[in-house]
Coordinates of N, CA, C and O in Angstrom, one line a residue:
X1 N 1.7 -23.2 4.2 CA 1.6 -23.3 2.5 C 0.0 -21.7 2.9 O -0.2 -21.2 1.9
X2 N -0.4 -22.2 3.7 CA -1.4 -21.2 4.1 C -1.2 -20.0 4.3 O -2.1 -19.0 3.6
X3 N -0.6 -19.8 4.9 CA 0.3 -18.0 5.4 C 0.3 -17.8 3.3 O -0.2 -16.9 3.8
X4 N 1.1 -18.4 2.9 CA 0.8 -18.7 1.5 C -0.2 -18.0 0.6 O -0.4 -16.6 -0.2
X5 N -1.6 -19.0 0.5 CA -2.4 -18.5 -0.2 C -3.3 -17.7 0.9 O -3.6 -17.0 -0.2
X6 N -3.5 -17.3 1.9 CA -4.2 -15.5 2.2 C -3.8 -15.0 2.0 O -4.0 -14.2 1.5
X7 N -1.8 -14.8 1.8 CA -1.1 -13.5 1.6 C -1.6 -13.1 0.1 O -2.3 -11.8 -0.5
X8 N -2.0 -14.0 -0.7 CA -1.9 -14.4 -2.6 C -3.0 -14.1 -2.8 O -3.7 -12.9 -3.5
X9 N -4.2 -14.4 -1.4 CA -5.7 -13.6 -1.3 C -5.9 -12.5 -1.0 O -6.8 -11.3 -2.2
X10 N -5.7 -12.1 -0.2 CA -5.7 -11.0 0.3 C -5.5 -9.9 -0.7 O -5.6 -8.8 -1.1
X11 N -3.8 -10.2 -1.0 CA -3.0 -9.5 -2.1 C -4.0 -9.3 -3.5 O -4.4 -8.1 -3.8
X12 N -4.9 -10.4 -3.8 CA -5.4 -9.9 -5.3 C -6.4 -9.4 -4.6 O -7.1 -8.6 -5.7
X13 N -7.4 -9.3 -3.9 CA -8.6 -8.8 -4.3 C -8.4 -7.1 -3.9 O -9.3 -6.4 -4.0
X14 N -6.8 -6.7 -2.7 CA -6.9 -5.7 -2.4 C -6.4 -4.6 -4.4 O -7.5 -3.9 -4.6
X15 N -5.5 -5.4 -5.0 CA -5.6 -5.3 -6.6 C -6.9 -5.2 -7.6 O -6.8 -3.9 -7.6
X16 N -7.8 -5.8 -6.5 CA -9.0 -5.5 -7.7 C -10.2 -4.9 -6.8 O -10.6 -3.7 -7.6
X17 N -9.9 -4.3 -5.9 CA -10.4 -3.4 -5.3 C -10.2 -2.1 -5.7 O -11.0 -1.2 -5.8
X18 N -8.3 -2.5 -5.9 CA -8.3 -0.4 -5.9 C -8.4 -0.3 -7.7 O -8.6 0.9 -7.7
X19 N -8.8 -1.7 -8.5 CA -8.8 -1.3 -9.4 C -10.7 -0.1 -9.9 O -10.6 0.8 -10.5
X20 N -11.2 -0.7 -9.2 CA -12.5 -1.0 -9.6 C -12.7 0.9 -9.1 O -13.4 1.1 -9.6
X21 N -12.1 1.2 -7.6 CA -12.2 2.6 -6.8 C -12.1 3.1 -7.7 O -12.5 4.1 -8.4
X22 N -10.6 3.6 -8.7 CA -9.9 4.0 -9.4 C -10.7 4.6 -10.6 O -10.9 5.3 -11.9
X23 N -11.3 3.4 -11.4 CA -12.0 3.1 -12.9 C -13.7 4.3 -12.2 O -13.7 5.4 -13.4
X24 N -14.2 4.3 -10.7 CA -15.0 5.3 -10.6 C -14.7 6.3 -10.4 O -15.3 7.0 -9.6
X25 N -13.7 6.7 -9.7 CA -13.5 7.6 -8.6 C -13.7 9.4 -9.4 O -13.9 10.3 -9.0
X26 N -13.5 9.3 -10.7 CA -13.4 9.8 -11.4 C -14.9 10.6 -11.5 O -15.2 11.8 -11.4
X27 N -16.0 9.2 -12.1 CA -17.6 10.2 -11.7 C -18.3 10.1 -10.3 O -19.0 11.1 -9.8
X28 N -17.9 10.0 -9.5 CA -17.9 10.1 -7.8 C -17.4 10.8 -7.5 O -17.8 12.0 -6.4
X29 N -16.3 11.4 -7.9 CA -15.2 12.9 -7.1 C -14.3 12.0 -6.0 O -13.9 10.9 -5.7
X30 N -13.1 13.4 -5.5 CA -11.8 12.6 -5.2 C -12.7 12.5 -3.3 O -11.6 12.0 -3.1
X31 N -13.3 13.0 -3.2 CA -13.9 13.1 -1.6 C -14.9 12.0 -1.2 O -15.2 11.9 0.0
X32 N -15.3 10.8 -2.3 CA -16.4 10.1 -1.4 C -15.5 8.3 -1.6 O -14.6 8.6 -2.1
X33 N -15.9 7.9 -0.7 CA -15.2 7.1 0.8 C -15.5 5.8 -0.7 O -16.4 5.9 -1.3
X34 N -14.8 4.9 -0.4 CA -15.3 2.9 -1.4 C -15.7 3.2 -0.4 O -16.7 2.9 -1.8
X35 N -15.9 2.8 0.6 CA -17.7 2.7 1.3 C -19.1 3.3 0.3 O -19.8 2.4 0.1
X36 N -19.4 4.4 0.1 CA -20.1 5.2 -0.1 C -19.9 5.1 -1.9 O -21.2 4.5 -2.4
X37 N -19.0 4.7 -2.6 CA -19.2 4.2 -3.6 C -19.6 2.6 -4.1 O -20.7 2.6 -4.9
X38 N -19.2 1.7 -3.2 CA -19.8 1.0 -3.6 C -20.8 0.7 -3.3 O -22.6 0.0 -3.8
X39 N -21.6 1.2 -2.0 CA -23.9 1.6 -1.7 C -24.2 2.1 -3.1 O -25.2 1.6 -3.5
X40 N -23.5 3.2 -4.2 CA -23.5 4.0 -5.1 C -24.1 3.1 -6.2 O -25.3 3.0 -6.7
X41 N -23.4 2.1 -6.2 CA -23.1 1.4 -7.4 C -23.9 -0.1 -7.6 O -24.8 -0.2 -8.2
X42 N -23.7 -0.2 -6.3 CA -25.1 -1.3 -5.5 C -26.8 -0.7 -6.0 O -27.6 -2.3 -6.2
X43 N -26.6 0.6 -5.3 CA -28.4 1.3 -5.7 C -28.3 1.2 -7.3 O -29.5 1.3 -7.8
X44 N -27.2 1.4 -8.2 CA -28.0 1.5 -9.9 C -27.1 0.1 -10.5 O -27.4 0.3 -11.6
X45 N -27.5 -0.3 -9.3 CA -27.8 -2.2 -9.9 C -26.5 -2.2 -11.4 O -26.3 -3.3 -11.9
X46 N -25.1 -1.8 -10.7 CA -24.4 -2.4 -11.5 C -23.3 -2.8 -11.0 O -23.3 -3.3 -9.7
X47 N -23.0 -4.7 -11.6 CA -22.0 -5.2 -11.1 C -20.6 -5.4 -10.6 O -20.2 -6.1 -9.1
X48 N -19.7 -3.7 -10.7 CA -19.0 -4.0 -9.8 C -19.2 -3.4 -8.2 O -18.2 -3.3 -8.1
X49 N -20.2 -2.4 -8.2 CA -20.8 -2.4 -6.7 C -21.0 -4.3 -6.2 O -20.0 -4.3 -4.5
X50 N -21.5 -4.9 -6.0 CA -21.2 -6.1 -5.8 C -19.8 -6.9 -6.0 O -19.4 -7.3 -4.2
X51 N -19.0 -7.0 -7.3 CA -17.9 -7.5 -6.7 C -16.8 -6.2 -6.3 O -16.1 -6.9 -5.1
X52 N -17.4 -5.8 -5.8 CA -16.0 -4.6 -4.4 C -16.3 -5.4 -3.8 O -15.9 -5.1 -2.8
X53 N -17.6 -5.2 -3.6 CA -17.9 -5.8 -1.9 C -17.8 -7.3 -1.7 O -17.4 -8.1 -0.4
X54 N -17.5 -7.8 -3.0 CA -17.1 -9.7 -2.6 C -16.1 -9.1 -2.0 O -15.5 -9.6 -1.2
X55 N -14.8 -8.6 -2.8 CA -13.4 -8.5 -3.2 C -12.8 -8.4 -1.2 O -12.2 -9.1 -0.9
X56 N -13.9 -7.2 -1.3 CA -13.9 -6.2 0.3 C -14.1 -7.4 1.8 O -13.2 -7.7 2.2
X57 N -15.4 -8.3 1.5 CA -15.2 -9.4 2.5 C -14.3 -10.3 2.2 O -14.2 -10.7 3.8
X58 N -14.4 -11.1 1.3 CA -12.8 -11.7 1.5 C -11.3 -11.6 1.5 O -10.4 -12.3 2.0
X59 N -11.2 -10.8 0.9 CA -9.7 -9.7 1.7 C -9.6 -9.2 3.3 O -8.7 -10.0 3.8
X60 N -10.6 -9.4 3.6 CA -11.2 -8.5 5.4 C -11.0 -10.5 5.7 O -10.2 -10.4 7.0
X61 N -11.1 -11.3 5.5 CA -11.5 -12.6 6.0 C -9.9 -13.3 6.2 O -9.4 -14.3 6.4
X62 N -9.4 -12.8 4.7 CA -8.0 -13.4 4.2 C -7.2 -12.5 6.0 O -6.4 -13.1 6.2
X63 N -7.6 -11.6 5.3 CA -6.6 -10.9 6.3 C -6.9 -11.4 8.3 O -5.6 -11.6 8.8
X64 N -8.1 -12.3 8.7 CA -8.0 -12.7 9.7 C -8.2 -13.7 9.6 O -7.1 -14.1 11.1
X65 N -7.5 -14.5 9.1 CA -7.1 -15.8 8.7 C -5.7 -15.7 9.2 O -4.8 -16.5 10.0
X66 N -5.2 -15.0 8.9 CA -3.2 -14.8 8.6 C -3.4 -14.7 10.2 O -2.6 -14.8 11.1
X67 N -4.8 -13.6 10.7 CA -4.0 -13.1 12.0 C -4.3 -14.2 13.4 O -3.1 -14.3 14.0
X68 N -5.3 -15.5 12.7 CA -5.5 -16.4 13.7 C -4.6 -17.0 13.5 O -4.2 -17.7 14.8
X69 N -4.1 -17.3 12.6 CA -2.7 -18.1 12.5 C -1.3 -17.9 13.4 O -0.7 -18.2 13.3
X70 N -1.5 -16.9 13.2 CA 0.4 -16.1 14.3 C -0.4 -17.3 15.7 O 1.2 -17.0 16.1
X71 N -2.0 -17.2 15.9 CA -1.4 -17.4 17.1 C -1.8 -18.7 17.0 O -1.7 -19.8 18.6
X72 N -1.5 -19.7 16.2 CA -2.0 -21.5 16.5 C -0.4 -22.0 16.2 O -0.2 -22.9 16.9
X73 N 0.6 -21.3 16.1 CA 1.1 -21.5 16.0 C 2.4 -21.2 16.5 O 2.6 -19.9 17.2

């Protein structure tokens, strides 16, 4: 059951981050990395930059949780 929860959380965070990235891709240019875009959005006090950061951290944590579950069972 925990595998399913981590997978859904990781997929949801990935889709949400993807949506934010492609929303701002036109204004920042196609060659800007997601990390640089997140930093610029946060410097501009745009709440999407903070959400981008939170979604990335939660998605990475869910992925690490799935990796740890591989070795527990």
